[in-house]
CSV table of C-alpha atoms and ligand atoms in Angstrom, one decimal:
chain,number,residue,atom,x,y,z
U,1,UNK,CA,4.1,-17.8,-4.5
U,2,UNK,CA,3.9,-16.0,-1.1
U,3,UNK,CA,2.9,-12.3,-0.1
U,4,UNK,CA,4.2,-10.9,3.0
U,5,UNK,CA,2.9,-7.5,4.0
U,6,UNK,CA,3.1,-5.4,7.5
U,7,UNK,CA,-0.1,-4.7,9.0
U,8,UNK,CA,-0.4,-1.8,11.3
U,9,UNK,CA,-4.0,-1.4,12.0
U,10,UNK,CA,-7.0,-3.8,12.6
U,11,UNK,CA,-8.5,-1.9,9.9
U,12,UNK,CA,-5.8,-2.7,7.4
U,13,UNK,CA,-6.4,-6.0,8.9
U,14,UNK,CA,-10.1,-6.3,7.7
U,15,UNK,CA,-9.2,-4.6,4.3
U,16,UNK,CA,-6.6,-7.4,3.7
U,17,UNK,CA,-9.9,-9.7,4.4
U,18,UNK,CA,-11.9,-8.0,1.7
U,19,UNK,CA,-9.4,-8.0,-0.9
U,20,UNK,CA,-9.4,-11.4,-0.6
U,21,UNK,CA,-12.8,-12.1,-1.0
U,22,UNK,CA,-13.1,-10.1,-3.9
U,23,UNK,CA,-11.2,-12.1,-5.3
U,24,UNK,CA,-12.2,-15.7,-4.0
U,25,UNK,CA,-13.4,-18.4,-5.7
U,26,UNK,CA,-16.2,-21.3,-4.8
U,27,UNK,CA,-14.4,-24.1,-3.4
U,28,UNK,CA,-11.5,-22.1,-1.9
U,29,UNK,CA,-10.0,-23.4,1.1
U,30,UNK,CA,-7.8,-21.2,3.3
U,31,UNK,CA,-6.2,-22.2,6.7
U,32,UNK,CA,-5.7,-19.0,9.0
U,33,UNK,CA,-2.1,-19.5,11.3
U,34,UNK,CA,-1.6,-17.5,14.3
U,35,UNK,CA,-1.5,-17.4,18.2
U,36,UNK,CA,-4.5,-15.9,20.3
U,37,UNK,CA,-5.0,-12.3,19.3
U,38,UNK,CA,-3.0,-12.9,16.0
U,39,UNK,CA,-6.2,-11.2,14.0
U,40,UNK,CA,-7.5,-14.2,12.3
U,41,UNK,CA,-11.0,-13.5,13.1
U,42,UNK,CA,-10.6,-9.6,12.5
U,43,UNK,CA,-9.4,-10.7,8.7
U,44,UNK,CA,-12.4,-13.1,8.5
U,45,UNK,CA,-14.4,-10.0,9.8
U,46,UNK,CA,-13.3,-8.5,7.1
U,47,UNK,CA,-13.4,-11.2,4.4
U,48,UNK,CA,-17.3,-12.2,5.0
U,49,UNK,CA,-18.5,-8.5,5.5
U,50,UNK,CA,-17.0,-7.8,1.7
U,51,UNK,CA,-18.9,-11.2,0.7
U,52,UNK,CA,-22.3,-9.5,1.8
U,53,UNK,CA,-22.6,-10.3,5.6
U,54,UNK,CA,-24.5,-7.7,7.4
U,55,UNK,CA,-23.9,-8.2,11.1
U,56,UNK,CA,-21.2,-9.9,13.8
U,57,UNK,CA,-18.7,-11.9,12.8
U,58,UNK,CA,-17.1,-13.5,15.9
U,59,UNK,CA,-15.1,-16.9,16.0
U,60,UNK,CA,-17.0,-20.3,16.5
U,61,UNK,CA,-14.8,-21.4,19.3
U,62,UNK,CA,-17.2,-23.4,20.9
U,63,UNK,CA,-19.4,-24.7,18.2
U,64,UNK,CA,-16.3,-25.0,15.5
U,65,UNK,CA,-18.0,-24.3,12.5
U,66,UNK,CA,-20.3,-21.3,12.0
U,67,UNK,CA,-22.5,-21.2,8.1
U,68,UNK,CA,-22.6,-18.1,6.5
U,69,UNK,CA,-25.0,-18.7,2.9
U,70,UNK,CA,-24.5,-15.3,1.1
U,71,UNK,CA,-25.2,-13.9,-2.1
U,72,UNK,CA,-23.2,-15.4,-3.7
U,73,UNK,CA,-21.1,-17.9,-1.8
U,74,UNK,CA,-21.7,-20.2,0.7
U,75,UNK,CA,-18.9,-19.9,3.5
U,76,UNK,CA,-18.1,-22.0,6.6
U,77,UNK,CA,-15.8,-20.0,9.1
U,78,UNK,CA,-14.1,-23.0,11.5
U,79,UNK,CA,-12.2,-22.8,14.6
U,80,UNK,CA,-10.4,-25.2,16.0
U,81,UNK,CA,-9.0,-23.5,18.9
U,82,UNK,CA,-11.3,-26.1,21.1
U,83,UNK,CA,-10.8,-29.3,19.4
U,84,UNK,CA,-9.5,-31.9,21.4
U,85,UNK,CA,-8.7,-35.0,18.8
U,86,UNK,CA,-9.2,-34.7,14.9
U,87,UNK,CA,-11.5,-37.7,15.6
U,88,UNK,CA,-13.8,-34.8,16.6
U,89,UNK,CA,-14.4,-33.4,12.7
U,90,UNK,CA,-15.0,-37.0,11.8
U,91,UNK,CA,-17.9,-36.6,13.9
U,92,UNK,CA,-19.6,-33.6,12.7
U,93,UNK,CA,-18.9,-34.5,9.3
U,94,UNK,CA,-16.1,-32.7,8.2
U,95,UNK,CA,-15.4,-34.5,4.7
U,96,UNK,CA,-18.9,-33.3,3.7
U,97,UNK,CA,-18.0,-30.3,4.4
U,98,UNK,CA,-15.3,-30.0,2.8
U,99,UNK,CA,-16.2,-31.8,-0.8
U,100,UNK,CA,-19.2,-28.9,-0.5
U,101,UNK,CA,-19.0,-26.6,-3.3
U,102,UNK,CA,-17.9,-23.4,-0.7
U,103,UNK,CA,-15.2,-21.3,0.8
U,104,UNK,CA,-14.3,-23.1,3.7
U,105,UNK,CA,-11.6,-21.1,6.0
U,106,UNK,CA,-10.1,-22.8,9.6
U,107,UNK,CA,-8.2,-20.9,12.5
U,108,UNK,CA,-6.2,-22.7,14.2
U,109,UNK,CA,-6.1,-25.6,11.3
U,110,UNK,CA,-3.2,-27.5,12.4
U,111,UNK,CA,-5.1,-28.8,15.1
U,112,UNK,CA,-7.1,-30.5,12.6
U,113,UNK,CA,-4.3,-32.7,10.8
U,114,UNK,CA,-4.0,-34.5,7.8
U,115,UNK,CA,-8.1,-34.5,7.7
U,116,UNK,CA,-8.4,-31.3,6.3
U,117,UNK,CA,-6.5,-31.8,3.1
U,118,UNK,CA,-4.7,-28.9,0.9
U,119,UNK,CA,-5.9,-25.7,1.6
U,120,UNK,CA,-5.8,-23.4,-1.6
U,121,UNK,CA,-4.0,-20.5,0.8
U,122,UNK,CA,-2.1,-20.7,4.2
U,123,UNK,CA,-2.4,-17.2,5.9
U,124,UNK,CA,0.0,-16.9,8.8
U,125,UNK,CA,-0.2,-14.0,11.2
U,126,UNK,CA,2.3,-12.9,13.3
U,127,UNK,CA,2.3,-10.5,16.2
U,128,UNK,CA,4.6,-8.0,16.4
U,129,UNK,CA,3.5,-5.3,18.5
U,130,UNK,CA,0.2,-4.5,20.5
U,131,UNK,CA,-1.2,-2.7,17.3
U,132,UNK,CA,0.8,-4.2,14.4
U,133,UNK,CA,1.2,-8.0,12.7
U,134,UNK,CA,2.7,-9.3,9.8
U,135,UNK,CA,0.7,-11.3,7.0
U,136,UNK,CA,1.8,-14.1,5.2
U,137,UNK,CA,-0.1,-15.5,2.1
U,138,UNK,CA,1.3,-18.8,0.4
U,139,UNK,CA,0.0,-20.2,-2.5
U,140,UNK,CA,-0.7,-24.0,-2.1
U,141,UNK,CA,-2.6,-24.8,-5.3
U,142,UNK,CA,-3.2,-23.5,-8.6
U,143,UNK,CA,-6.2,-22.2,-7.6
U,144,UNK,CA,-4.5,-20.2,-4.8
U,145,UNK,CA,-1.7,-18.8,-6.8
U,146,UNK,CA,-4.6,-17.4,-9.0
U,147,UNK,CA,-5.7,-15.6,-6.1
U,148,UNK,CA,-2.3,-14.6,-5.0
U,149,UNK,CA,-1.4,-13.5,-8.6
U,150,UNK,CA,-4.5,-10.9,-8.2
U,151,UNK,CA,-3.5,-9.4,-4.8
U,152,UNK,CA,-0.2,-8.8,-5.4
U,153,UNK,CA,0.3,-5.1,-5.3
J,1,LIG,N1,-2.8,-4.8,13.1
J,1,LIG,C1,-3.8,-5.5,13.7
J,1,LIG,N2,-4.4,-6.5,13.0
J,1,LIG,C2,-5.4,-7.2,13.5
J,1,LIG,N3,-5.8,-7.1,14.8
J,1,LIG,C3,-5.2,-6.2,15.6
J,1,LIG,C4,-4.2,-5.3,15.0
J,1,LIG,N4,-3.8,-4.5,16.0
J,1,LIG,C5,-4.5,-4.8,17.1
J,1,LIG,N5,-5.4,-5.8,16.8
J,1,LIG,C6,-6.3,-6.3,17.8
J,1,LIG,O1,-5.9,-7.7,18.1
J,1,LIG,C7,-7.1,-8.5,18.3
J,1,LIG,C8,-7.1,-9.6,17.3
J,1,LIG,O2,-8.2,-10.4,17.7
J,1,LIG,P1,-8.8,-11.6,16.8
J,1,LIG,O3,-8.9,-11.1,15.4
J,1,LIG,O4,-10.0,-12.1,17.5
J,1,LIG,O5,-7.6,-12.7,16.8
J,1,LIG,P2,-7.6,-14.2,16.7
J,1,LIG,O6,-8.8,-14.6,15.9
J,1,LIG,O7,-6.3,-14.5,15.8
J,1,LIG,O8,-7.5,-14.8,18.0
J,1,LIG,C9,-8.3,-7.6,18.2
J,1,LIG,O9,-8.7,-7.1,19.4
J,1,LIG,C10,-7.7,-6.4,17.3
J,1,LIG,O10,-8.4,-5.2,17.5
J,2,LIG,MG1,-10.3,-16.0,16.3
């Protein structure tokens, strides 16, 4: 199952990233694909500020991971952009992290390999002009395709 939509704002952006944390579940993993500037962290922006956030939300690109405990969920917003081997989320734990009972989302996941397992959701970005991007959602898992089947418009 996939959704592919055109984004023309940063706002639309963001309200992309609440929709889908209205509907998210515990446990859901997403993995956020884009170059620099794609808007990955203006979704998750977005996506944690509907989860009950009040405050910044900027990307962890030199600490890699940064804790978010809400209301309701707790979430752990990666980055990979700085990681130099996959060894690296051995190190801080990563598998812990991951069997956790929270959202867990990455940018820049596919510099984190095989470690990171299925996500629920890929979300690919793609820039297309200085004010506009195009959003991909695949479903990877049944739990993802539930969360597909509720934002389809
Ligand atoms: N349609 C759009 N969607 C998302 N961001 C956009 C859009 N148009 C312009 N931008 C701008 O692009 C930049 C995206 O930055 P950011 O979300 O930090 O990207 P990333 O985390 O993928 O590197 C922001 O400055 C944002 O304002
Ligand atoms: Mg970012």
């Amino acid at each position: 199952m996939v959704i592919t939509q055109h984004i023309s704002t940063p706002e639309i952006m963001e309200a992309w990233g609440k929709q889908i944390a209205l509907h998210c579940p515990n446990r859901l993993h997403i993995h956020l694909i884009g170059e620099l500037g794609a808007g990955k962290t203006t979704l998750m922006r977005g996506f944690i500020t509907a989860l009950g956030h009040q405050g910044i939300v900027k990307s962890p690109t030199y600490t890699l991971v940064e804790p978010y405990h809400l209301p309701e969920h707790q979430v752990y917003h990666f980055d990979l952009y700085r990681l130099a081997d996959p060894e690296e989320l051995e190190f801080m734990g990563i598998h812990d992290y991951l069997a956790e009972t929270a959202i867990c989302v990455f940018e820049w996941a596919e510099r984190g390999g095989d470690v990171l397992g299925i996500p629920d959701l890929v979300i690919e970005l793609h820039y297309q002009t200085i004010s506009s991007r195009q959003l991909k959602i695949t479903a990877k898992t049944p739990l993802g395709m539930k969360v597909i089947a509720m934002l389809m418009p």
